[in-house]
């Protein structure tokens, strides 16, 4: 038995961490920019259809209980088209693995330690990342349980502490411009927190010890993550108002700046950063792991652990050039990232589903 | 008594014709062989005896004088005297053997190597002329340290006996606590040169078969010439050899080993050391003390929480101090910031260097405290406390705040019950200090992430190190951070135990507990 | 100065990897792994060179933008404010 097995609880943590990490600090300003004070409704909508989406993913992958996502693509789309999509998928994984260090570096160098060079922050982060991936899926899945618990606890703590500063007036008027702007903003949130969970198909259901009950945990994990994202957006708007939220790049951190209860609970905005980096790390290791394991599958690597070190260095270099500046990044999110992740996260699985049904209808039985 | 005859050439030739490993029937040839093999060893005593009234029966008694109990030798010679008239020429060997196996622990054999093993474990060997077999009588000298209070793992309440260097005595101390036939003992011998006796002890049914088998296999795979302490075994059979965290619970208290056995662990006794290993051990086991179960559960739980706090204080305080004062002034309340800044005025070092120097100094003091002769202990404390603490601050070389930080770290590192775990944490602390000095709180966060990953990665005999926490076991955390009352811990720790899962009998659940309650 | 340090860091790490990991891969005949490593290391070196000598290398983010540039108008209508 060489296969790595993780428990359902760990799948829950990975799904929740994956969903929180992508979104909690970054998506609020974009959403507030689109939907103004109704961004939180967008978050709710995203949560609802996201759960349906996750359900669809589990339906798709449970038809192939022993395959990971790359194998499913190759089985359904044939060798050449399948491989092309695999390359695109690996591209997504590697690109996103470099994005997240960029976010961490950018956050720290703009908000906390302006005098530190960004590559230095990135380097330390990527060393941790390389260690996390080289320890393997099982170890990492176990650690994600702790990361998720600690991250959720710190985040909820921060949110509870900031609650006294809420102004209910910031939410009004509700649905000023109709339901359309919140719907639009929900697309942005789900491109950060929902469609990114496509990478979990690399381990679900082939590496789960009880695949029967796992789909429930997957959806539950997503809902927990979506709830945390919703809380962060809701409270950002409730406390800061949509205007400030849309203008500050890391809204939840600015939000935690507002915490001031007594002497002890002042200046603890770092706990938001801690909870963010913990969940962010979960996403990042997942992406890096997915990238390496699909690369290993595509190129038939025998010992995929050997390429972690060179690829980590590549990530470090990539994180240096990937976004020349903040304006570029904001532009890229809207015009690059959203269609990119929708193609791979939503359109590709839908296509796979359709191909699967057609093949099934043609052959009259299981493919 | 007679000394053996001089070795003649004929004898030597005869000796050469022996089958390599078996005894011959000629007593003197055998003795010569043994003597040449042992060489000029003046603690090997060879007594060749002959009864006056029965000149044909010659036999020899061999033992290592340094190793054999004098009382046993004396009483044996008395016993032999009482036999005198019963021995007939032909059956000397069987008569002697039957007589001794009736009253003493005897072993029989015909292989030369086995004979040497018997001699080297302190037993008396009888060889009889005309017989190709030998038998040995247990006469091991069990003298050694008496059972004393353990020196490293002290308790206030609870049994105060500790293991000694004697394997059999250690086994007795545990067996005395678990009076059950399902307590099994397996003897192994490891070390090509030292042939150290190793005993595996477990409770059949409670310990998991696969774990016992794994430990047995791993110990059998050890290829080393000498085993002088249990740590040799730990280092050989550890899952992750480069990890600094201990994965075997070493204890010098029989009661904690007995408790570990009832949890389904396997105890590994090594001859010659008062430390007994039990495995598999998970992270939280190293924060438990046997005393936890001897006090009220609420008080024990609070003590445990204190220990976990001590863990984080040891690991993080110096790093946090360095990180915050170097990179994150804004996080310190203004009053405190002013006070720290005032203290640091005139201090020539950076906070990081200051912290590093003092922490290293503390480590040196600790090491000196362990190694120095007992008599000069107070001198070290005076030098440590007064010269380093007081005078360094007065002279303006170090700030008072860093001395406080280092002292807190030092004290809390000793409230972790297991010394190996405390060592591991104190080592990891330096890594955190470096990270904090490099890049502040962010470095500490990344360090914590890597530490968590590492702790989740390592395993103890196939059991993940963080077991009841990650992977999270539902209902398995009753004996982790808190100590739940004994009557509520109905099951043994998950993943370790075998078939017998319950600690408290099923019937207890079915009892009508309301009956016992009194309302006044 | 800042970029020079980055360049030095990348170069040093590349050298260390080349000395320690790469010969092992060849010895064990893991050729796919070898090529992946070489490409990754080469690209990192290229990027770090570009940082020091100030020439631009193609940015993968630009590639994504280019791929989806036909949709730009659609997205503009969908996601931008108003």
PDB file of N, CA and C in Angstrom, chain C residues 24-64:
ATOM      1  N   UNK C  24      22.587  13.205  -8.391  1.00  0.00           N
ATOM      2  CA  UNK C  24      21.827  12.071  -7.887  1.00  0.00           C
ATOM      3  C   UNK C  24      20.781  11.613  -8.879  1.00  0.00           C
ATOM      4  N   UNK C  25      20.094  12.607  -9.489  1.00  0.00           N
ATOM      5  CA  UNK C  25      19.047  12.282 -10.455  1.00  0.00           C
ATOM      6  C   UNK C  25      19.631  11.528 -11.637  1.00  0.00           C
ATOM      7  N   UNK C  26      20.799  11.988 -12.106  1.00  0.00           N
ATOM      8  CA  UNK C  26      21.413  11.336 -13.249  1.00  0.00           C
ATOM      9  C   UNK C  26      21.885   9.937 -12.882  1.00  0.00           C
ATOM     10  N   UNK C  27      22.399   9.818 -11.655  1.00  0.00           N
ATOM     11  CA  UNK C  27      22.909   8.526 -11.220  1.00  0.00           C
ATOM     12  C   UNK C  27      21.782   7.496 -11.159  1.00  0.00           C
ATOM     13  N   UNK C  28      20.603   7.992 -10.728  1.00  0.00           N
ATOM     14  CA  UNK C  28      19.470   7.064 -10.624  1.00  0.00           C
ATOM     15  C   UNK C  28      18.684   6.978 -11.930  1.00  0.00           C
ATOM     16  N   UNK C  29      19.165   7.613 -12.982  1.00  0.00           N
ATOM     17  CA  UNK C  29      18.522   7.597 -14.297  1.00  0.00           C
ATOM     18  C   UNK C  29      17.094   8.135 -14.248  1.00  0.00           C
ATOM     19  N   UNK C  30      16.891   9.170 -13.484  1.00  0.00           N
ATOM     20  CA  UNK C  30      15.565   9.793 -13.452  1.00  0.00           C
ATOM     21  C   UNK C  30      15.564  10.962 -14.434  1.00  0.00           C
ATOM     22  N   UNK C  31      15.477  10.642 -15.724  1.00  0.00           N
ATOM     23  CA  UNK C  31      15.641  11.709 -16.718  1.00  0.00           C
ATOM     24  C   UNK C  31      14.501  12.725 -16.736  1.00  0.00           C
ATOM     25  N   UNK C  32      13.216  12.308 -16.639  1.00  0.00           N
ATOM     26  CA  UNK C  32      12.167  13.340 -16.606  1.00  0.00           C
ATOM     27  C   UNK C  32      12.372  14.330 -15.459  1.00  0.00           C
ATOM     28  N   UNK C  33      12.726  13.783 -14.280  1.00  0.00           N
ATOM     29  CA  UNK C  33      12.962  14.661 -13.132  1.00  0.00           C
ATOM     30  C   UNK C  33      14.120  15.612 -13.427  1.00  0.00           C
ATOM     31  N   UNK C  34      15.137  15.055 -14.076  1.00  0.00           N
ATOM     32  CA  UNK C  34      16.308  15.862 -14.397  1.00  0.00           C
ATOM     33  C   UNK C  34      15.913  17.034 -15.293  1.00  0.00           C
ATOM     34  N   UNK C  35      15.108  16.768 -16.325  1.00  0.00           N
ATOM     35  CA  UNK C  35      14.748  17.855 -17.236  1.00  0.00           C
ATOM     36  C   UNK C  35      13.856  18.880 -16.568  1.00  0.00           C
ATOM     37  N   UNK C  36      12.917  18.409 -15.764  1.00  0.00           N
ATOM     38  CA  UNK C  36      12.061  19.361 -15.038  1.00  0.00           C
ATOM     39  C   UNK C  36      12.911  20.271 -14.169  1.00  0.00           C
ATOM     40  N   UNK C  37      13.874  19.662 -13.441  1.00  0.00           N
ATOM     41  CA  UNK C  37      14.728  20.469 -12.566  1.00  0.00           C
ATOM     42  C   UNK C  37      15.540  21.471 -13.367  1.00  0.00           C
ATOM     43  N   UNK C  38      16.114  21.004 -14.477  1.00  0.00           N
ATOM     44  CA  UNK C  38      16.960  21.898 -15.272  1.00  0.00           C
ATOM     45  C   UNK C  38      16.141  23.082 -15.793  1.00  0.00           C
ATOM     46  N   UNK C  39      14.931  22.771 -16.297  1.00  0.00           N
ATOM     47  CA  UNK C  39      14.097  23.864 -16.825  1.00  0.00           C
ATOM     48  C   UNK C  39      13.742  24.835 -15.714  1.00  0.00           C
ATOM     49  N   UNK C  40      13.342  24.306 -14.553  1.00  0.00           N
ATOM     50  CA  UNK C  40      12.944  25.193 -13.455  1.00  0.00           C
ATOM     51  C   UNK C  40      14.113  26.059 -13.011  1.00  0.00           C
ATOM     52  N   UNK C  41      15.288  25.433 -12.872  1.00  0.00           N
ATOM     53  CA  UNK C  41      16.452  26.204 -12.425  1.00  0.00           C
ATOM     54  C   UNK C  41      16.851  27.232 -13.472  1.00  0.00           C
ATOM     55  N   UNK C  42      16.811  26.818 -14.738  1.00  0.00           N
ATOM     56  CA  UNK C  42      17.174  27.758 -15.795  1.00  0.00           C
ATOM     57  C   UNK C  42      16.248  28.955 -15.809  1.00  0.00           C
ATOM     58  N   UNK C  43      14.943  28.698 -15.697  1.00  0.00           N
ATOM     59  CA  UNK C  43      13.991  29.809 -15.706  1.00  0.00           C
ATOM     60  C   UNK C  43      14.219  30.735 -14.511  1.00  0.00           C
ATOM     61  N   UNK C  44      14.494  30.143 -13.336  1.00  0.00           N
ATOM     62  CA  UNK C  44      14.717  31.011 -12.168  1.00  0.00           C
ATOM     63  C   UNK C  44      15.945  31.870 -12.371  1.00  0.00           C
ATOM     64  N   UNK C  45      16.996  31.273 -12.928  1.00  0.00           N
ATOM     65  CA  UNK C  45      18.213  32.051 -13.188  1.00  0.00           C
ATOM     66  C   UNK C  45      17.917  33.178 -14.173  1.00  0.00           C
ATOM     67  N   UNK C  46      17.139  32.842 -15.209  1.00  0.00           N
ATOM     68  CA  UNK C  46      16.803  33.835 -16.217  1.00  0.00           C
ATOM     69  C   UNK C  46      16.067  35.014 -15.578  1.00  0.00           C
ATOM     70  N   UNK C  47      15.103  34.671 -14.713  1.00  0.00           N
ATOM     71  CA  UNK C  47      14.319  35.736 -14.090  1.00  0.00           C
ATOM     72  C   UNK C  47      15.209  36.598 -13.208  1.00  0.00           C
ATOM     73  N   UNK C  48      16.097  35.939 -12.452  1.00  0.00           N
ATOM     74  CA  UNK C  48      16.937  36.731 -11.557  1.00  0.00           C
ATOM     75  C   UNK C  48      17.925  37.594 -12.364  1.00  0.00           C
ATOM     76  N   UNK C  49      18.392  37.067 -13.497  1.00  0.00           N
ATOM     77  CA  UNK C  49      19.229  37.883 -14.395  1.00  0.00           C
ATOM     78  C   UNK C  49      18.463  39.116 -14.845  1.00  0.00           C
ATOM     79  N   UNK C  50      17.197  38.864 -15.229  1.00  0.00           N
ATOM     80  CA  UNK C  50      16.410  39.981 -15.760  1.00  0.00           C
ATOM     81  C   UNK C  50      16.223  41.054 -14.697  1.00  0.00           C
ATOM     82  N   UNK C  51      16.198  40.639 -13.448  1.00  0.00           N
ATOM     83  CA  UNK C  51      16.025  41.629 -12.391  1.00  0.00           C
ATOM     84  C   UNK C  51      17.269  42.498 -12.256  1.00  0.00           C
ATOM     85  N   UNK C  52      18.436  41.878 -12.420  1.00  0.00           N
ATOM     86  CA  UNK C  52      19.667  42.629 -12.218  1.00  0.00           C
ATOM     87  C   UNK C  52      19.988  43.481 -13.443  1.00  0.00           C
ATOM     88  N   UNK C  53      19.911  42.852 -14.625  1.00  0.00           N
ATOM     89  CA  UNK C  53      20.331  43.581 -15.829  1.00  0.00           C
ATOM     90  C   UNK C  53      19.190  44.300 -16.512  1.00  0.00           C
ATOM     91  N   UNK C  54      18.039  44.298 -15.836  1.00  0.00           N
ATOM     92  CA  UNK C  54      16.948  45.165 -16.242  1.00  0.00           C
ATOM     93  C   UNK C  54      16.457  44.903 -17.666  1.00  0.00           C
ATOM     94  N   UNK C  55      16.288  43.677 -18.034  1.00  0.00           N
ATOM     95  CA  UNK C  55      15.555  43.406 -19.275  1.00  0.00           C
ATOM     96  C   UNK C  55      14.294  42.660 -18.875  1.00  0.00           C
ATOM     97  N   UNK C  56      13.313  42.662 -19.744  1.00  0.00           N
ATOM     98  CA  UNK C  56      12.045  42.081 -19.312  1.00  0.00           C
ATOM     99  C   UNK C  56      11.911  40.674 -19.874  1.00  0.00           C
ATOM    100  N   UNK C  57      11.380  39.795 -19.046  1.00  0.00           N
ATOM    101  CA  UNK C  57      11.098  38.429 -19.486  1.00  0.00           C
ATOM    102  C   UNK C  57       9.581  38.314 -19.610  1.00  0.00           C
ATOM    103  N   UNK C  58       9.111  37.414 -20.473  1.00  0.00           N
ATOM    104  CA  UNK C  58       7.660  37.284 -20.609  1.00  0.00           C
ATOM    105  C   UNK C  58       7.017  36.864 -19.284  1.00  0.00           C
ATOM    106  N   UNK C  59       5.957  37.528 -18.957  1.00  0.00           N
ATOM    107  CA  UNK C  59       5.288  37.299 -17.684  1.00  0.00           C
ATOM    108  C   UNK C  59       4.101  36.375 -17.921  1.00  0.00           C
ATOM    109  N   UNK C  60       4.012  35.262 -17.196  1.00  0.00           N
ATOM    110  CA  UNK C  60       2.890  34.345 -17.426  1.00  0.00           C
ATOM    111  C   UNK C  60       1.530  35.000 -17.200  1.00  0.00           C
ATOM    112  N   UNK C  61       1.493  36.009 -16.341  1.00  0.00           N
ATOM    113  CA  UNK C  61       0.214  36.692 -16.138  1.00  0.00           C
ATOM    114  C   UNK C  61      -0.241  37.375 -17.423  1.00  0.00           C
ATOM    115  N   UNK C  62       0.734  37.903 -18.184  1.00  0.00           N
ATOM    116  CA  UNK C  62       0.396  38.533 -19.468  1.00  0.00           C
ATOM    117  C   UNK C  62      -0.215  37.515 -20.418  1.00  0.00           C
ATOM    118  N   UNK C  63       0.314  36.306 -20.347  1.00  0.00           N
ATOM    119  CA  UNK C  63      -0.210  35.251 -21.217  1.00  0.00           C
ATOM    120  C   UNK C  63      -1.695  35.028 -20.946  1.00  0.00           C
ATOM    121  N   UNK C  64      -2.030  34.958 -19.668  1.00  0.00           N
ATOM    122  CA  UNK C  64      -3.438  34.762 -19.298  1.00  0.00           C
ATOM    123  C   UNK C  64      -4.275  35.934 -19.802  1.00  0.00           C
TER     124      UNK C  64
END
